[in-house]
Coordinates of C-alpha atoms in Angstrom, one line a residue:
M1 CA -50.4 -1.8 32.0
A2 CA -49.2 -5.3 32.7
K3 CA -47.8 -5.8 36.2
T4 CA -44.2 -6.9 36.3
K5 CA -43.8 -10.3 37.9
S6 CA -40.9 -10.8 40.3
T7 CA -39.4 -14.0 41.8
Y8 CA -36.8 -14.6 44.4
S9 CA -33.6 -16.5 43.6
C10 CA -31.0 -18.0 45.9
T11 CA -27.4 -16.7 45.5
E12 CA -26.0 -20.0 46.7
C13 CA -27.8 -22.7 44.6
G14 CA -29.8 -20.6 42.1
G15 CA -33.1 -22.0 43.2
Q16 CA -36.2 -19.8 42.8
T17 CA -39.3 -19.2 44.9
L18 CA -42.3 -16.9 44.4
K19 CA -42.1 -15.2 47.8
W20 CA -39.2 -14.1 50.0
Q21 CA -38.2 -16.3 52.9
G22 CA -35.4 -16.1 55.4
Q23 CA -34.2 -19.6 54.5
C24 CA -33.8 -21.0 51.0
P25 CA -36.2 -24.0 50.6
H26 CA -33.8 -25.7 48.2
C27 CA -30.3 -25.6 49.9
Q28 CA -31.4 -24.4 53.4
A29 CA -29.0 -21.4 53.3
W30 CA -30.1 -18.3 55.3
N31 CA -30.5 -14.8 53.9
T32 CA -29.6 -15.7 50.4
L33 CA -32.9 -14.9 48.5
V34 CA -32.8 -11.8 46.3
E35 CA -35.6 -10.4 44.2
I36 CA -35.3 -10.6 40.4
I37 CA -37.7 -9.5 37.7
A38 CA -39.1 -12.6 35.9
D39 CA -38.3 -12.4 32.2
K40 CA -40.2 -14.1 29.4
V41 CA -38.8 -17.5 28.8
V42 CA -37.2 -17.6 25.3
S43 CA -35.0 -20.4 24.2
R44 CA -31.6 -18.8 23.4
F45 CA -29.6 -22.0 23.2
T46 CA -28.8 -24.5 20.5
S47 CA -26.8 -27.7 20.7
V48 CA -23.0 -27.2 20.4
A49 CA -22.4 -30.9 19.8
E50 CA -22.8 -32.8 16.6
T51 CA -26.2 -34.4 15.8
G52 CA -26.8 -36.8 18.7
Q53 CA -26.3 -40.4 17.7
I54 CA -25.9 -43.4 19.9
Q55 CA -22.5 -45.0 19.6
N56 CA -20.3 -47.4 21.5
L57 CA -18.0 -45.6 24.0
S58 CA -15.0 -47.8 22.7
E59 CA -15.5 -46.3 19.2
V60 CA -15.2 -42.7 20.4
E61 CA -11.8 -41.4 19.5
A62 CA -10.1 -40.1 22.6
G63 CA -6.9 -38.0 22.6
E64 CA -5.1 -35.4 24.7
E65 CA -6.5 -31.9 24.6
E66 CA -4.4 -29.2 22.9
R67 CA -2.8 -27.0 25.6
Y68 CA -1.8 -23.4 25.5
S69 CA 1.1 -22.5 27.8
T70 CA 0.5 -19.3 29.6
G71 CA 4.2 -18.5 30.0
V72 CA 3.7 -18.6 33.8
A73 CA 4.9 -22.1 35.0
E74 CA 3.0 -22.0 38.4
F75 CA -0.2 -21.0 36.6
D76 CA 0.3 -23.8 34.1
R77 CA 0.8 -26.2 37.0
V78 CA -2.6 -25.3 38.6
L79 CA -4.3 -25.6 35.2
G80 CA -2.9 -29.1 34.7
G81 CA -0.4 -28.2 32.0
G82 CA -1.9 -25.1 30.4
L83 CA -5.1 -23.7 29.0
V84 CA -7.3 -26.1 27.0
H85 CA -8.7 -25.4 23.5
G86 CA -12.4 -24.4 24.1
G87 CA -12.1 -24.6 27.9
V88 CA -13.7 -22.2 30.3
V89 CA -11.8 -21.2 33.4
L90 CA -13.3 -19.3 36.4
L91 CA -10.8 -17.4 38.5
G92 CA -12.0 -16.0 41.8
G93 CA -10.4 -14.0 44.6
D94 CA -10.6 -11.0 46.9
P95 CA -10.4 -7.5 45.5
G96 CA -6.8 -6.4 44.9
I97 CA -5.3 -9.9 45.3
G98 CA -3.8 -9.9 41.8
K99 CA -6.3 -11.6 39.4
S100 CA -6.1 -8.9 36.7
T101 CA -2.3 -8.5 37.1
L102 CA -1.7 -12.3 36.6
L103 CA -4.0 -12.5 33.6
L104 CA -2.5 -9.5 31.9
Q105 CA 1.0 -10.9 32.4
A106 CA -0.1 -14.2 30.9
L107 CA -1.9 -12.6 27.9
C108 CA 1.1 -10.5 27.1
H109 CA 3.3 -13.6 27.0
M110 CA 0.7 -15.6 24.9
S111 CA 0.1 -12.8 22.5
L112 CA 3.5 -13.4 21.0
V113 CA 2.3 -16.7 19.5
R114 CA -1.5 -16.6 20.0
E115 CA -4.4 -14.4 19.2
V116 CA -5.7 -12.9 22.5
L117 CA -8.4 -10.6 23.6
Y118 CA -8.8 -8.8 26.9
V119 CA -12.4 -7.7 27.7
S120 CA -12.4 -5.2 30.5
G121 CA -15.8 -4.5 32.2
E122 CA -14.4 -2.9 35.4
E123 CA -11.6 -0.7 34.1
S124 CA -11.3 1.7 31.2
A125 CA -8.8 1.1 28.4
R126 CA -6.5 3.8 29.8
Q127 CA -6.4 2.1 33.2
V128 CA -5.5 -1.2 31.7
A129 CA -2.8 0.5 29.6
L130 CA -1.4 2.1 32.7
R131 CA -1.2 -1.2 34.5
A132 CA 0.7 -2.8 31.5
K133 CA 3.1 0.2 31.5
R134 CA 3.7 0.0 35.3
L135 CA 4.4 -3.8 35.0
A136 CA 6.7 -3.1 32.0
L137 CA 4.8 -5.6 29.8
D138 CA 5.0 -5.9 26.0
A139 CA 1.4 -5.5 25.2
K140 CA 1.7 -4.6 21.5
A141 CA -0.2 -7.7 20.3
V142 CA -2.9 -7.7 23.0
H143 CA -6.3 -6.7 21.7
L144 CA -8.4 -4.8 24.3
L145 CA -12.2 -4.3 24.4
A146 CA -13.8 -2.2 27.2
E147 CA -17.4 -3.4 27.1
I148 CA -20.0 -4.8 29.4
Q149 CA -22.8 -5.8 27.0
L150 CA -22.9 -9.5 26.3
E151 CA -24.1 -9.3 22.8
K152 CA -21.3 -6.9 21.7
I153 CA -18.7 -9.1 23.4
Q154 CA -20.1 -12.2 21.6
A155 CA -20.0 -10.3 18.3
A156 CA -16.3 -9.4 18.9
L157 CA -15.4 -12.9 19.8
T158 CA -17.1 -14.3 16.7
E159 CA -15.4 -11.7 14.5
R160 CA -11.9 -11.9 15.9
K161 CA -11.9 -15.7 16.8
P162 CA -9.1 -15.3 19.4
D163 CA -7.4 -18.3 20.9
I164 CA -7.7 -17.0 24.4
A165 CA -10.2 -14.4 25.8
V166 CA -10.3 -12.9 29.3
I167 CA -13.6 -11.5 30.7
D168 CA -12.9 -9.2 33.6
S169 CA -15.2 -9.6 35.3
I170 CA -18.4 -11.8 34.8
Q171 CA -20.3 -9.8 37.4
T172 CA -20.1 -6.6 35.3
I173 CA -21.5 -8.2 32.1
Y174 CA -25.2 -7.9 31.3
S175 CA -27.4 -9.2 28.5
E176 CA -30.2 -7.2 26.9
A177 CA -32.4 -10.3 26.9
L178 CA -32.9 -9.9 30.7
Q179 CA -34.2 -6.9 32.6
S180 CA -32.3 -7.4 35.8
A181 CA -29.2 -5.4 36.7
P182 CA -25.6 -6.5 36.0
G183 CA -24.3 -8.7 38.8
S184 CA -27.7 -10.2 39.7
V185 CA -28.1 -13.9 39.9
A186 CA -30.0 -14.1 36.6
Q187 CA -27.5 -12.0 34.7
V188 CA -24.4 -13.8 36.0
R189 CA -25.9 -17.2 35.2
E190 CA -27.2 -16.2 31.7
C191 CA -23.9 -14.5 30.7
A192 CA -21.8 -17.3 31.9
A193 CA -23.9 -19.9 30.1
Q194 CA -23.8 -17.9 26.8
L195 CA -20.0 -17.4 27.0
T196 CA -19.5 -21.1 27.8
R197 CA -21.6 -22.1 24.8
L198 CA -19.6 -19.8 22.6
A199 CA -16.3 -21.2 23.9
K200 CA -17.4 -24.8 23.1
A201 CA -18.7 -23.9 19.7
S202 CA -15.8 -21.7 18.5
G203 CA -12.9 -23.3 20.3
T204 CA -11.9 -20.1 22.1
C205 CA -10.5 -20.6 25.6
I206 CA -12.3 -18.2 27.9
I207 CA -11.1 -17.1 31.3
L208 CA -13.8 -15.6 33.6
V209 CA -12.8 -13.4 36.5
G210 CA -15.3 -13.7 39.4
H211 CA -15.9 -11.7 42.5
V212 CA -16.1 -13.4 45.9
T213 CA -18.4 -12.7 48.9
K214 CA -17.4 -11.8 52.4
E215 CA -17.4 -15.5 53.2
G216 CA -14.9 -16.2 50.4
A217 CA -17.3 -18.0 48.0
L218 CA -17.8 -16.9 44.4
A219 CA -20.5 -14.3 44.2
G220 CA -23.5 -15.5 42.3
P221 CA -25.2 -18.9 42.2
R222 CA -23.1 -22.1 42.7
V223 CA -24.4 -23.3 39.3
L224 CA -21.7 -21.0 37.9
E225 CA -19.1 -23.4 39.2
H226 CA -20.9 -26.3 37.5
M227 CA -20.9 -24.6 34.1
V228 CA -17.2 -24.1 33.7
D229 CA -14.4 -26.6 33.3
T230 CA -12.0 -25.2 35.8
V231 CA -12.4 -23.3 39.1
L232 CA -9.4 -21.5 40.6
Y233 CA -9.3 -19.5 43.8
F234 CA -6.7 -16.8 44.6
E235 CA -5.7 -16.9 48.2
G236 CA -3.4 -14.8 50.4
D237 CA -3.3 -11.8 52.6
T238 CA -3.3 -8.5 50.7
H239 CA -0.8 -7.2 53.4
S240 CA 1.6 -10.0 52.5
S241 CA 3.6 -10.4 49.3
F242 CA 2.8 -14.1 48.8
R243 CA -0.2 -15.3 46.8
L244 CA -1.5 -18.8 46.3
I245 CA -3.7 -20.2 43.5
R246 CA -5.6 -23.3 44.3
A247 CA -7.6 -25.5 41.9
F248 CA -11.0 -26.7 43.3
K249 CA -12.3 -28.2 40.1
N250 CA -10.5 -29.2 36.9
R251 CA -11.9 -31.4 34.1
F252 CA -8.5 -31.4 32.4
G253 CA -6.2 -31.9 35.4
A254 CA -5.7 -32.7 39.0
V255 CA -7.7 -30.8 41.7
N256 CA -6.1 -29.3 44.9
E257 CA -3.0 -28.3 42.9
L258 CA -1.3 -25.2 44.3
G259 CA 0.6 -22.4 42.6
V260 CA 2.8 -20.0 44.6
F261 CA 3.6 -16.5 43.7
A262 CA 5.2 -13.4 45.2
M263 CA 3.8 -10.0 44.4
T264 CA 6.5 -7.5 43.4
E265 CA 6.5 -4.0 41.8
K266 CA 6.8 -5.7 38.4
G267 CA 3.8 -8.0 39.0
L268 CA 3.5 -11.6 40.2
R269 CA 6.7 -13.6 40.2
E270 CA 6.8 -17.4 40.4
V271 CA 8.3 -19.0 43.5
S272 CA 10.5 -21.9 42.6
N273 CA 11.0 -23.2 46.1
P274 CA 7.6 -22.7 47.9
S275 CA 8.7 -24.6 51.0
A276 CA 11.0 -21.8 51.9
L277 CA 8.1 -19.5 52.3
F278 CA 6.4 -21.4 55.0
L279 CA 9.5 -22.1 57.1
S280 CA 10.6 -19.5 59.7
H281 CA 14.2 -18.9 60.2
H282 CA 14.9 -18.9 64.0
G283 CA 18.2 -18.1 65.5
G284 CA 18.1 -21.3 67.4
Q285 CA 15.7 -24.1 68.5
V286 CA 12.5 -22.7 70.0
P287 CA 9.7 -24.6 71.8
G288 CA 6.3 -24.9 70.1
S289 CA 7.7 -25.2 66.6
C290 CA 7.2 -28.3 64.5
I291 CA 7.9 -28.8 60.8
M292 CA 5.4 -30.9 58.8
V293 CA 5.2 -32.1 55.2
T294 CA 1.8 -31.5 53.7
Q295 CA 0.6 -32.6 50.2
E296 CA -0.9 -30.1 47.9
G297 CA -2.0 -32.0 44.8
T298 CA 1.1 -33.5 43.4
R299 CA 3.5 -31.2 45.3
P300 CA 4.8 -31.8 48.8
L301 CA 5.3 -28.7 50.9
L302 CA 7.2 -28.2 54.1
V303 CA 5.2 -26.0 56.5
E304 CA 6.1 -24.8 60.0
I305 CA 3.3 -25.4 62.6
Q306 CA 3.6 -23.1 65.7
A307 CA 1.8 -23.7 68.9
L308 CA 1.6 -21.5 72.0
V309 CA 0.3 -23.0 75.3
D310 CA -0.2 -20.5 78.1
E311 CA -2.0 -20.5 81.4
A312 CA -5.6 -19.5 81.1
H313 CA -6.8 -16.5 83.1
A314 CA -10.5 -17.0 82.3
P315 CA -13.0 -19.7 83.2
N316 CA -13.1 -20.9 79.6
P317 CA -9.6 -21.5 78.1
R318 CA -9.3 -20.3 74.5
R319 CA -8.7 -22.6 71.5
L320 CA -7.6 -20.6 68.5
S321 CA -6.1 -21.9 65.2
V322 CA -5.1 -20.0 62.1
G323 CA -4.7 -22.0 58.8
L324 CA -6.0 -25.2 60.5
E325 CA -9.5 -26.4 61.4
Q326 CA -10.5 -25.2 64.9
N327 CA -12.8 -28.1 65.6
R328 CA -10.0 -30.6 64.9
L329 CA -7.8 -28.8 67.4
A330 CA -10.3 -29.4 70.2
M331 CA -10.5 -33.1 69.2
L332 CA -6.7 -33.5 69.2
L333 CA -6.4 -31.9 72.7
A334 CA -8.9 -34.5 74.0
V335 CA -6.9 -37.4 72.4
L336 CA -3.7 -36.0 73.9
H337 CA -5.3 -36.0 77.4
R338 CA -6.9 -39.4 77.1
H339 CA -4.1 -41.4 75.4
A340 CA -0.9 -39.5 76.4
G341 CA -1.9 -38.2 79.8
I342 CA -1.2 -34.6 79.0
A343 CA -3.9 -32.2 80.0
C344 CA -4.5 -28.7 78.6
F345 CA -7.9 -28.0 80.2
D346 CA -6.5 -25.1 82.2
Q347 CA -4.4 -23.7 79.3
D348 CA -5.0 -21.4 76.4
V349 CA -3.9 -23.1 73.1
F350 CA -3.0 -21.1 70.0
V351 CA -1.9 -22.9 66.8
N352 CA -0.7 -21.2 63.6
A353 CA 0.4 -22.4 60.1
V354 CA 3.3 -20.1 59.2
G355 CA 3.1 -18.1 55.9
G356 CA -0.7 -17.9 55.6
V357 CA -1.1 -21.3 54.1
K358 CA -4.4 -23.2 54.8
I359 CA -4.0 -26.9 55.7
T360 CA -7.1 -29.0 55.3
E361 CA -5.7 -32.5 55.3
P362 CA -5.6 -34.6 58.5
G363 CA -1.9 -35.3 58.0
A364 CA -1.1 -32.3 60.1
D365 CA -2.5 -33.9 63.3
L366 CA 0.7 -35.4 64.7
A367 CA 2.7 -32.2 64.0
V368 CA 0.1 -30.1 65.8
L369 CA 0.2 -32.4 68.9
L370 CA 3.9 -32.4 69.1
A371 CA 4.1 -28.6 68.7
I372 CA 1.5 -28.3 71.6
V373 CA 3.5 -30.7 73.8
S374 CA 6.7 -28.9 73.0
S375 CA 5.2 -25.5 74.0
L376 CA 3.6 -26.9 77.1
K377 CA 6.8 -28.5 78.4
N378 CA 8.9 -25.6 77.1
K379 CA 11.2 -28.2 75.3
P380 CA 12.1 -27.6 71.7
L381 CA 11.9 -30.4 69.2
P382 CA 15.2 -31.7 67.7
E383 CA 16.6 -29.6 64.9
K384 CA 16.0 -30.7 61.3
M385 CA 13.1 -33.0 62.2
V386 CA 9.9 -33.3 60.2
V387 CA 6.6 -34.9 61.3
F388 CA 3.4 -36.0 59.6
G389 CA 0.5 -38.4 60.4
E390 CA -3.2 -38.5 61.1
V391 CA -4.3 -39.1 64.6
G392 CA -7.5 -41.2 65.4
L393 CA -9.8 -40.9 68.4
A394 CA -8.4 -44.2 69.7
G395 CA -4.9 -42.7 69.9
E396 CA -3.5 -44.5 66.9
V397 CA -1.3 -42.7 64.3
R398 CA -2.8 -43.5 60.9
P399 CA -0.9 -43.4 57.5
V400 CA -1.3 -40.6 55.0
Q401 CA -1.1 -40.6 51.2
R402 CA 2.2 -40.1 49.3
G403 CA 4.3 -40.7 52.3
L404 CA 7.4 -41.6 50.3
E405 CA 7.2 -38.3 48.2
R406 CA 7.0 -36.3 51.5
L407 CA 10.1 -38.0 52.9
K408 CA 12.1 -37.4 49.8
E409 CA 11.2 -33.7 49.8
A410 CA 12.3 -33.4 53.4
A411 CA 15.5 -35.2 52.7
K412 CA 16.2 -32.9 49.7
L413 CA 15.8 -29.8 51.9
G414 CA 18.3 -31.2 54.5
F415 CA 16.2 -32.7 57.2
V416 CA 17.8 -35.6 59.0
Q417 CA 14.9 -37.0 61.1
A418 CA 11.3 -37.8 60.5
I419 CA 8.5 -39.1 62.8
V420 CA 6.0 -40.8 60.6
P421 CA 3.2 -43.4 60.9
K422 CA 4.5 -47.0 60.9
A423 CA 2.5 -47.8 57.8
N424 CA 4.3 -45.0 55.9
K425 CA 7.8 -46.3 56.8
P426 CA 9.6 -46.9 53.4
K427 CA 10.8 -50.3 52.6
Q428 CA 14.1 -48.9 51.3
V429 CA 16.4 -46.6 53.2
I430 CA 16.3 -42.9 52.1
A431 CA 19.8 -41.5 52.2
G432 CA 20.4 -38.8 54.7
I433 CA 17.3 -39.1 56.8
E434 CA 16.4 -41.3 59.8
I435 CA 12.9 -42.6 59.9
I436 CA 11.2 -43.0 63.3
A437 CA 8.0 -45.0 62.9
V438 CA 5.2 -44.7 65.6
E439 CA 1.9 -46.4 66.1
R440 CA 0.4 -44.5 69.0
V441 CA 0.3 -40.9 70.2
D442 CA 2.1 -41.7 73.4
D443 CA 5.0 -43.3 71.4
A444 CA 5.4 -40.1 69.4
V445 CA 5.5 -38.0 72.5
A446 CA 8.0 -40.3 74.1
K447 CA 10.3 -40.1 71.0
M448 CA 10.4 -36.3 70.9
R449 CA 13.9 -36.5 72.4

């Protein structure tokens, strides 16, 4: 009897090695090698493009891709205007965050004008029907297939030729060509590759639902993200009603776009004014609170940054940030001490972005510093003031992108003052808002009042 040969594959990069190691030799990630049964290599792919011929790029006819509106404006926004003919979308998120709910809502709306197919690998047909009934959706034209075998799903897609197909989820699908179990690295990679090839050949837009690991990354090899056209992540706390969809890759639109939803008993509802979610409503002015304007893709958002500075009762003061990068907080405190003469080495510092939003851009630096100074001195910032700007190690306040759009959004929401980098000061006056331009951190601290 022939001995089965096994290899070890990395769940992060998909690299393979003949023996187990604590660290992947390809991407240097730790504890990511899992054992898989080596299968006989058989070519299962053919070219989906026309016969390869060399031609001038200028002679290639380029046009806008056909878009399918999902009926959910925020979802369309993140996708770059809607689903694309023959495109492959990967939607990841924590369990129970609302992935299946959103896709079922979108399919029911698109089924009125498009041919749609929902492939459920995790839930039975009865469970999907119960969800549609609970959400009061019109699912008469939605075709449902409860199946996890790839070959049967391919046959159904080839026979039905739907415009849009949802695979929920890619980790439950398995191919008979491989011996490994569903959800393994080999199965996820093989099934995603076969479905992507089918989408490009037939023109069916396929949406893949993906599980995430404890670290928040998509379960399976990172090559899965390279295969598809669009990668979306569902964010938000399951204990909160607000949900965010963020685009991390999009071949047919802008990346870092943000869609905002509220979870209700009738499913996910679009939020028309997302800035209202991230602004707390205090009875009066409170110290440690600063409003900033962040940029998410093409959308400016107003977010409240809160800081609490308290006397430390331990040898090592705590530095904790929620929604902001913690290492950047330590750097900003050093800049504040060196260039503004305000020391926090004997204080605990806590910083929070209200509403569960995650801010990754450096444009929040100035708002974080002013919130810390406000809390330390127990002196609230002026009412109806917004702040944005990047802070450098030399104490300078650097400009940020799309400064004019940020100021217009703040003025539209009734803010009357703005502390901004000098390079972001608009050449023309914006009605209703006073612009205070600063070049240094100490200038911004001095103009808090």
